[in-house]
Structure formats: structure tokens, C-alpha cells
Short mmCIF file of N, CA and C in Angstrom, two decimals:
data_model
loop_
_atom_site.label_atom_id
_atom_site.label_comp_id
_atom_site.label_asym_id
_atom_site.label_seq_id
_atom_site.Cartn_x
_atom_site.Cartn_y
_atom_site.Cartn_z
N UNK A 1 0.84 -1.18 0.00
CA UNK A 1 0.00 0.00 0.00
C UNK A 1 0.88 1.24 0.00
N UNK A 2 0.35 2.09 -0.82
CA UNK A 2 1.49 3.37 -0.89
C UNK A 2 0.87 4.12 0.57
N UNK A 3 1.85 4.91 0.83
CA UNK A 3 1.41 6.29 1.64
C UNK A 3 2.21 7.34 1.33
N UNK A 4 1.69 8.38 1.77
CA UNK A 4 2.35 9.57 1.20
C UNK A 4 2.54 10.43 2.69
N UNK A 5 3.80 11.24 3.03
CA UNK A 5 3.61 11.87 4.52
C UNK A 5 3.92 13.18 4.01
N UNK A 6 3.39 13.98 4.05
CA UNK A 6 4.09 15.34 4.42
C UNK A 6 4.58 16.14 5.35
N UNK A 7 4.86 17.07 5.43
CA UNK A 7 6.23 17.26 6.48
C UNK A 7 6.30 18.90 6.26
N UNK A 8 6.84 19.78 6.88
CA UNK A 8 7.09 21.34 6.56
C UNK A 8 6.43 22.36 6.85
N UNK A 9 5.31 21.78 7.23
CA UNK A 9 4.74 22.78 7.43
C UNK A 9 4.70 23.95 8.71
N UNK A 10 4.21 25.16 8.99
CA UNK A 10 4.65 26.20 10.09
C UNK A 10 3.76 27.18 9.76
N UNK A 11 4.08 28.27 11.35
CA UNK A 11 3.50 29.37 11.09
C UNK A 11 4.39 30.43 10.22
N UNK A 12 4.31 31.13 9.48
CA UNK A 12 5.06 32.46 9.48
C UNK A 12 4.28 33.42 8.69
N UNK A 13 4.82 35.09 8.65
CA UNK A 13 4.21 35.58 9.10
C UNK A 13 4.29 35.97 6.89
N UNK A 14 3.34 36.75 6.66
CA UNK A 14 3.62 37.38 5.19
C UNK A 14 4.74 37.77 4.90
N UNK A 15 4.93 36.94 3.75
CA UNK A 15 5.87 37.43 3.10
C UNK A 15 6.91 36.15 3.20
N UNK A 16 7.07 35.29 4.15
CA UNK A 16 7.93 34.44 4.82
C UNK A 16 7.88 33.24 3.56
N UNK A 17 8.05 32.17 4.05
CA UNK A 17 8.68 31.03 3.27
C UNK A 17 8.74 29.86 3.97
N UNK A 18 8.48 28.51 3.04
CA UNK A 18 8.19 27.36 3.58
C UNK A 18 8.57 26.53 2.74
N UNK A 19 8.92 25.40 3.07
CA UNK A 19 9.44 24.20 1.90
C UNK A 19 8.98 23.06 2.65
N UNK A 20 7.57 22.71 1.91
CA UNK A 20 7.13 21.38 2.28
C UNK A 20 7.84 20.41 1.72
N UNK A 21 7.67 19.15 2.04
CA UNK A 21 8.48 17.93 1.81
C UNK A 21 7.18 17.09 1.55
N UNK A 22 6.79 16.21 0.97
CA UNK A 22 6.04 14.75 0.95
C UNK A 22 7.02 13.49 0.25
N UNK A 23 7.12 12.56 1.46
CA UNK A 23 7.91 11.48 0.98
C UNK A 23 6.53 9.94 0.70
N UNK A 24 6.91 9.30 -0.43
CA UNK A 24 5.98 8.26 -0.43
C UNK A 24 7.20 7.11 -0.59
N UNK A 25 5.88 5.76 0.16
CA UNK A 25 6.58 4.46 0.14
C UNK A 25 5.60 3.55 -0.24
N UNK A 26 5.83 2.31 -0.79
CA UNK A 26 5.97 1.14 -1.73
C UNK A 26 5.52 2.05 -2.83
N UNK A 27 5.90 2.79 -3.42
CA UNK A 27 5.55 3.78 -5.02
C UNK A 27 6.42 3.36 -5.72
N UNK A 28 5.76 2.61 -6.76
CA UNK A 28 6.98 2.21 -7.83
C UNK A 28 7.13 2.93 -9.69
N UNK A 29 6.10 3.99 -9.49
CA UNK A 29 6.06 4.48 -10.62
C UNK A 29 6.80 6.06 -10.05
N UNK A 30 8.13 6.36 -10.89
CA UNK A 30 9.00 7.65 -10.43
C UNK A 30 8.32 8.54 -11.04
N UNK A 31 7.69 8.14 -12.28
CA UNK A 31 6.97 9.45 -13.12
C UNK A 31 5.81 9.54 -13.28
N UNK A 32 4.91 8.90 -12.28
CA UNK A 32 3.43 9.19 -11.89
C UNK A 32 3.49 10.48 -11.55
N UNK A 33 2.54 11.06 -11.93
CA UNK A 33 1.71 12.56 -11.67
C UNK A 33 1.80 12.83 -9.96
N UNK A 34 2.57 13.76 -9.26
CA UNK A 34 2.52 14.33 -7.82
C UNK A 34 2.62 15.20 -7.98
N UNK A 35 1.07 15.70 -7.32
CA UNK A 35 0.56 16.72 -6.95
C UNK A 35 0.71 17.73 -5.56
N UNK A 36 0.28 18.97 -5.51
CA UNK A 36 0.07 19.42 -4.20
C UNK A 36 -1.02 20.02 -4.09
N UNK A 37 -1.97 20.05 -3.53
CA UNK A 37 -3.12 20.79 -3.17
C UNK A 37 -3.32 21.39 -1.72
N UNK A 38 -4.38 22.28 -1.78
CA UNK A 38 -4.31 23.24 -0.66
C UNK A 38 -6.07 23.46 -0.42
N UNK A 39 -6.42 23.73 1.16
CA UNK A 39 -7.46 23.22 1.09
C UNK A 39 -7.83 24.63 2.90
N UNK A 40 -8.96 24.64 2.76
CA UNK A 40 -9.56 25.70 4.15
C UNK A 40 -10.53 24.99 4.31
N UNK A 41 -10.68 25.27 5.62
CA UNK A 41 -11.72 24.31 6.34
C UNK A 41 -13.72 25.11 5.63
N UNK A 42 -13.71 24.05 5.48
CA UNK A 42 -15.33 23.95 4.92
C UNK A 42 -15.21 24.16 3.38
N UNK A 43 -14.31 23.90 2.89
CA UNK A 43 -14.47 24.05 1.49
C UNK A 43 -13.28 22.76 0.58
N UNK A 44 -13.71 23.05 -0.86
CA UNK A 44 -12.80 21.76 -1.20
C UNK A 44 -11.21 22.20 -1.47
N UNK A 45 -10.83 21.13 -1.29
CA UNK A 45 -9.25 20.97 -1.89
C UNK A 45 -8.94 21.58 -3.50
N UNK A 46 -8.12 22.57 -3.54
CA UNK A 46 -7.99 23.08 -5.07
C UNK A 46 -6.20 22.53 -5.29
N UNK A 47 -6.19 22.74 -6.26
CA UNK A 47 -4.99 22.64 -7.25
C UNK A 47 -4.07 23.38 -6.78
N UNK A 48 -2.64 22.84 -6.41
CA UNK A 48 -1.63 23.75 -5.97
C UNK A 48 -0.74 24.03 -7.30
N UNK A 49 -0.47 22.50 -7.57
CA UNK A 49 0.86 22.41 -8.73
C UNK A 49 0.98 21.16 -8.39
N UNK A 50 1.81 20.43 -9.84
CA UNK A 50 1.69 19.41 -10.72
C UNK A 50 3.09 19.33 -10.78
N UNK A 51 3.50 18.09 -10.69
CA UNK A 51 5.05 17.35 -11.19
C UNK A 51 4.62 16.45 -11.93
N UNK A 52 5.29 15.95 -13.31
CA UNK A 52 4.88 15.17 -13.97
C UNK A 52 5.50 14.20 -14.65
N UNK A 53 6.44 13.27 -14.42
CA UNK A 53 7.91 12.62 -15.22
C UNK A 53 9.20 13.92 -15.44
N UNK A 54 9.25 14.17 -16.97
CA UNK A 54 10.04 15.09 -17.01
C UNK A 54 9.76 16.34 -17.66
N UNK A 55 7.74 16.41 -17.68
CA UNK A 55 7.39 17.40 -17.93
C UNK A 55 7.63 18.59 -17.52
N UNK A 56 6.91 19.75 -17.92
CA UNK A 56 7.74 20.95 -17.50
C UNK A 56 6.12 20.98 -16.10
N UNK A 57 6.75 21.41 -14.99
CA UNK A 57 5.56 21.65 -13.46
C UNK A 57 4.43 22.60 -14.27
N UNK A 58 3.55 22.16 -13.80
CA UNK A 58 2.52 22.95 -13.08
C UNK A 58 1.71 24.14 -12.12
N UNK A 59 1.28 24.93 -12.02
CA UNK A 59 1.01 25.83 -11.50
C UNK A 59 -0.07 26.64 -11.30
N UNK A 60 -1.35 26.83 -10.75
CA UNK A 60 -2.60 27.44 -10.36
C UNK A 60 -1.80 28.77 -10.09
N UNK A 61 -2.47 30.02 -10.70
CA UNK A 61 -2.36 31.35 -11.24
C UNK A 61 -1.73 31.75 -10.20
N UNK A 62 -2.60 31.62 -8.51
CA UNK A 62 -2.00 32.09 -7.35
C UNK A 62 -0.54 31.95 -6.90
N UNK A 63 -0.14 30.68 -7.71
CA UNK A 63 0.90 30.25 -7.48
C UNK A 63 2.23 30.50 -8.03
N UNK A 64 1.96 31.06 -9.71
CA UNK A 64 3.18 31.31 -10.21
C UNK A 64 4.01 32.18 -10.08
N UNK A 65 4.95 32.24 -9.89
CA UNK A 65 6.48 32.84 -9.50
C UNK A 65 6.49 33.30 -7.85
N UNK A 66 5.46 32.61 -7.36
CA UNK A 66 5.84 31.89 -5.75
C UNK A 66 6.33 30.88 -5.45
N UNK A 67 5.49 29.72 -6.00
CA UNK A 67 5.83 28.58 -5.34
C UNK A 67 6.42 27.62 -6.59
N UNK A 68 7.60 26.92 -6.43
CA UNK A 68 8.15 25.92 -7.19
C UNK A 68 8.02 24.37 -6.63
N UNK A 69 7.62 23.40 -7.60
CA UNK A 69 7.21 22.35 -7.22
C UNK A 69 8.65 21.33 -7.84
N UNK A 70 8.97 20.81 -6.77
CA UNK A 70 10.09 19.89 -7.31
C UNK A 70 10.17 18.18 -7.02
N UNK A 71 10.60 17.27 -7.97
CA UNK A 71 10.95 15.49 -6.96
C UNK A 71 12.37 15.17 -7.35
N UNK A 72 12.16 15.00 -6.20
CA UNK A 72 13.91 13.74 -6.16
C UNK A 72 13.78 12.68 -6.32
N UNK A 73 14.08 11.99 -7.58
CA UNK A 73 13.72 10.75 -8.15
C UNK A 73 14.34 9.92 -7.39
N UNK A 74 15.42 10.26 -6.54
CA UNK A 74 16.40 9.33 -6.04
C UNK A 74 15.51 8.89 -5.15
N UNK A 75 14.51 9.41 -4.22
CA UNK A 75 13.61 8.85 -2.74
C UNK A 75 12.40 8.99 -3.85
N UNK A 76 12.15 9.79 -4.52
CA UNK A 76 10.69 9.84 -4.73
C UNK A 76 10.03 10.84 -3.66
N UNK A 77 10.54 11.52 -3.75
CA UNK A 77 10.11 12.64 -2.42
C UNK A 77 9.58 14.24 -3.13
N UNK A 78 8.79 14.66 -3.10
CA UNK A 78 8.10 15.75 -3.75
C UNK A 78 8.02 17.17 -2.47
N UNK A 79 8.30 18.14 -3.21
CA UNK A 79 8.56 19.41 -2.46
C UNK A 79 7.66 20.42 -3.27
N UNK A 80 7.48 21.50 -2.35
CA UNK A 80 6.93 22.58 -2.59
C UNK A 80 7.47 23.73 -1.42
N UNK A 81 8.42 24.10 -2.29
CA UNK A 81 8.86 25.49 -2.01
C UNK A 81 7.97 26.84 -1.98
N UNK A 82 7.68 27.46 -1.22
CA UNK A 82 6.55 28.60 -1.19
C UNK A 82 7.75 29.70 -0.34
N UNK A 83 7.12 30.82 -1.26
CA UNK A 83 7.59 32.20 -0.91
C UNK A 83 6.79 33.31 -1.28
N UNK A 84 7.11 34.05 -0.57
CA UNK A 84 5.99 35.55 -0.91
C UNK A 84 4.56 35.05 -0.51
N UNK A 85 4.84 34.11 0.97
CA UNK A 85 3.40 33.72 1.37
C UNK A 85 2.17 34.72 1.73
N UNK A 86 1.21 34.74 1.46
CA UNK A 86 0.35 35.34 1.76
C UNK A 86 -0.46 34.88 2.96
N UNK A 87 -1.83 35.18 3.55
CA UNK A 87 -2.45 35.01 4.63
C UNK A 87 -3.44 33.92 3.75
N UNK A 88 -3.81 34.27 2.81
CA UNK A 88 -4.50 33.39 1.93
C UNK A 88 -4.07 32.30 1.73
N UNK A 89 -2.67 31.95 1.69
CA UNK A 89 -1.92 30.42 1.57
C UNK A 89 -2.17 29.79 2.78
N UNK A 90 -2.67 30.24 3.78
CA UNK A 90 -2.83 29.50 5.00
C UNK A 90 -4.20 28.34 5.13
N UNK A 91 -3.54 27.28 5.18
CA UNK A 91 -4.31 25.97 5.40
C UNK A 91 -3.97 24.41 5.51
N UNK A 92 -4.34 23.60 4.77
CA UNK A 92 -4.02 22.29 5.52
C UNK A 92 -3.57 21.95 3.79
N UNK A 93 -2.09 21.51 3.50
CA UNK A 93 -1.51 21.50 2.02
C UNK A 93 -1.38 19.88 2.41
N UNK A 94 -1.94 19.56 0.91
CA UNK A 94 -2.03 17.71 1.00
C UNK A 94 -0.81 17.21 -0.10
N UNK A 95 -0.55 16.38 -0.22
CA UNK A 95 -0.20 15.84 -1.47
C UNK A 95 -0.48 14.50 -2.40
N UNK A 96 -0.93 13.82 -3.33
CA UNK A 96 -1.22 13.37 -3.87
C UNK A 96 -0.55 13.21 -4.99
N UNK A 97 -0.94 11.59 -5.21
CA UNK A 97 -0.21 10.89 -6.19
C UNK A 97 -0.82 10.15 -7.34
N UNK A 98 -0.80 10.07 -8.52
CA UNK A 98 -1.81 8.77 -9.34
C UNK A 98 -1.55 7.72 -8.91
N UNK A 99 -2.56 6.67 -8.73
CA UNK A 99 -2.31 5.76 -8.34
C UNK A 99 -1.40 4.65 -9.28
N UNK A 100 -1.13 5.18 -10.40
CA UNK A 100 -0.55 3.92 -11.63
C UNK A 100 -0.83 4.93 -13.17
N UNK A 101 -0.23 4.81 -13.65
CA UNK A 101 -0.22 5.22 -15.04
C UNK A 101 -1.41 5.22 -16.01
N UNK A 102 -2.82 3.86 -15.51
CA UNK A 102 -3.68 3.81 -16.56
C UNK A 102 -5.00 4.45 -16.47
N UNK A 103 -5.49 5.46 -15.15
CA UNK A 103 -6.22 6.09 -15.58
C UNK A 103 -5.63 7.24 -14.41
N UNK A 104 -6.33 8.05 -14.46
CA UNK A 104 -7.11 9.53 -13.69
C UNK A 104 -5.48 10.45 -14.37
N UNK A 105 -4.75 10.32 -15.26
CA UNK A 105 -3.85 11.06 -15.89
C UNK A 105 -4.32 12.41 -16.47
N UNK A 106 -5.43 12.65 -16.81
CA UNK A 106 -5.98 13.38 -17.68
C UNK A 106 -6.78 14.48 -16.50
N UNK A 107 -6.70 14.05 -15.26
CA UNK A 107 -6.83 15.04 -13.98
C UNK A 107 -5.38 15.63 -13.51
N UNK A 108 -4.01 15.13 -14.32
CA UNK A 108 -3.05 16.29 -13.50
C UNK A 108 -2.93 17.28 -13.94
N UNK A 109 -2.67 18.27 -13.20
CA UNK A 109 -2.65 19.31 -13.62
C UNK A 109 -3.78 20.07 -14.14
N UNK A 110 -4.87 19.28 -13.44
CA UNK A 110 -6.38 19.95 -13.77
C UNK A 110 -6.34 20.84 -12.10
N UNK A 111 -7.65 21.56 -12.63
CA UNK A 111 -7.94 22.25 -11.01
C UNK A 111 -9.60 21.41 -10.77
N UNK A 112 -9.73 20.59 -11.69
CA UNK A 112 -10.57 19.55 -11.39
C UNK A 112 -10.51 18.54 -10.23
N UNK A 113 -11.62 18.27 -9.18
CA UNK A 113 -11.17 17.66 -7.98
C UNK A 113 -10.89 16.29 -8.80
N UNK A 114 -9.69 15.44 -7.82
CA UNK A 114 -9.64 13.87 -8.26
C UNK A 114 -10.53 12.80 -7.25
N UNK A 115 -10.39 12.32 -8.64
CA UNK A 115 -11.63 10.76 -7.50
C UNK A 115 -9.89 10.18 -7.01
N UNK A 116 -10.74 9.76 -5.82
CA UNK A 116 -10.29 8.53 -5.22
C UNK A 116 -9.95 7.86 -5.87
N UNK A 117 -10.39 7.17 -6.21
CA UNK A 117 -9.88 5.53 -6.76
C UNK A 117 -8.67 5.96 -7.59
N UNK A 118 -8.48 7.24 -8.36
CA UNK A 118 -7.27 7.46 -8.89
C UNK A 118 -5.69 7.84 -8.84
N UNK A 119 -5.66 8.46 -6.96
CA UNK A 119 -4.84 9.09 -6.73
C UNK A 119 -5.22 8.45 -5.15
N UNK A 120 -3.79 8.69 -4.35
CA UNK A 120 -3.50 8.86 -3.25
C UNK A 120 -3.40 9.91 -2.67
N UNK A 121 -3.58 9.77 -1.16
CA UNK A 121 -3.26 11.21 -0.79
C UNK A 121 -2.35 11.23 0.62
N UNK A 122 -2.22 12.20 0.86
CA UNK A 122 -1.16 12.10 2.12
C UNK A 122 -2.14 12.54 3.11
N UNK A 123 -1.94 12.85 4.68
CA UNK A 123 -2.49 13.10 5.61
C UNK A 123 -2.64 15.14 5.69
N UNK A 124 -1.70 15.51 4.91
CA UNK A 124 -1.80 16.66 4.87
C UNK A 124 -0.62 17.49 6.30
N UNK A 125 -0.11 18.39 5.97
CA UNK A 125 1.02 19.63 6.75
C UNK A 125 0.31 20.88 7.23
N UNK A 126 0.31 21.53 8.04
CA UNK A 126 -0.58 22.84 8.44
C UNK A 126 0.22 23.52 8.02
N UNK A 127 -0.16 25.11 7.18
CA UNK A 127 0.62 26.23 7.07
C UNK A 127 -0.15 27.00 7.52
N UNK A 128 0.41 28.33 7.93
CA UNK A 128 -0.19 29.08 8.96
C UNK A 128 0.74 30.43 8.45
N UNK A 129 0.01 31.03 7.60
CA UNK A 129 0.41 32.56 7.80
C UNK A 129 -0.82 33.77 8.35
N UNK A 130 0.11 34.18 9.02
CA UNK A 130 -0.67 35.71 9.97
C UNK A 130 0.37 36.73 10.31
N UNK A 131 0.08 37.66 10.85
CA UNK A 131 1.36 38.87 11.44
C UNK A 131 0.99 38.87 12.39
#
């Protein structure tokens, strides 16, 4: 069974900076679709950014030329670097994986929610920006 953990997360204040980590285990596909999503309480999980084999990343509007999404093929470990945080970035950041190459592909890099059955997900990291 895969799992996915994430890791990184904190308070800080605008403007500050964070580098989440999600490491997954028994994952045997390096260039399955890992995702990051970001999520506030009472509402759904949206689209952070997309890693994709050796495609070029992904990125939801809020996100570009803040946050860089990176994996280390060597662990299989997926990051999200965030800077120029806002108060708005504050919430519970998940990460997610396809489950296998033969379906829900055509959801990465969507801001379309994913089913289950297609993707994994991690337990999720708290970020917390305020002044």
C-alpha cells in the first residue's frame, strides 16, 4: 500500500517562506503525476501544482512565481517550495499521487477535484500565515 507523509509545514508571518516535503513508500512508478493541493476548512481541496515525469511543473495562477514544485527521483520525495506567502496560503496542504499510469492522468494538472480511486493522498502539513 502506498502512503504519502508530508512534512514542513509552520507558522510564518507574510511574506515568509516554507518548503514542504512529501515522501511516499511502496511507489513504484517515479513518473506518476505528484501533486500538491491546498485546502480551508469547509471548502474543497484546489490545485496547488503538478510534477509530472520530465514534464515541465505545473502551477494554479496564485501560485506562479511563488511557489516551485520539485521530486527527487532518487527517494521519490516531492517538495513545494513557497515564498511571498500570503495570509491566503494558510491551510491544511495535502499531497497526492496517481495511483498507476492507466487512468485519472488526464486530472493532472487539472484544477478539477480527483476521485479517489485514482490518486493517493497524504495526511496533509498545516501552514499558517498571519502577522
Amino acid at each position: 500500500q502506498v502512503q504519502l507523509v508530508e512534512s514542513g509545514g509552520g507558522s510564518v508571518q507574510p511574506g515568509g517562506s516554507l518548503r514542504l516535503s512529501c515522501t511516499s513508500s511502496g511507489y513504484a512508478y517515479v513518473s506518476t503525476c505528484m501533486e500538491w493541493f491546498h485546502q480551508v476548512p469547509g471548502q474543497e481541496r484546489k490545485w496547488v501544482a503538478t510534477t509530472l515525469g520530465g514534464g515541465e511543473p505545473l502551477y494554479v495562477d496564485s501560485a506562479k512565481g511563488r511557489f516551485t514544485i520539485s521530486r527527487d527521483t532518487t527517494d521519490n520525495t516531492v517538495y513545494l517550495q513557497m515564498s511571498s506567502l500570503k495570509v491566503d496560503d494558510t491551510g491544511m496542504y495535502y499531497c497526492a499521487a496517481q495511483k498507476s499510469p492507466f487512468g485519472g492522468g488526464l486530472y493532472c494538472g487539472s484544477p478539477r477535484p480527483r476521485p479517489d480511486d485514482y490518486f493517493y493522498w497524504g495526511q496533509g502539513t498545516q501552514v499558517t500565515v498571519s502577522s
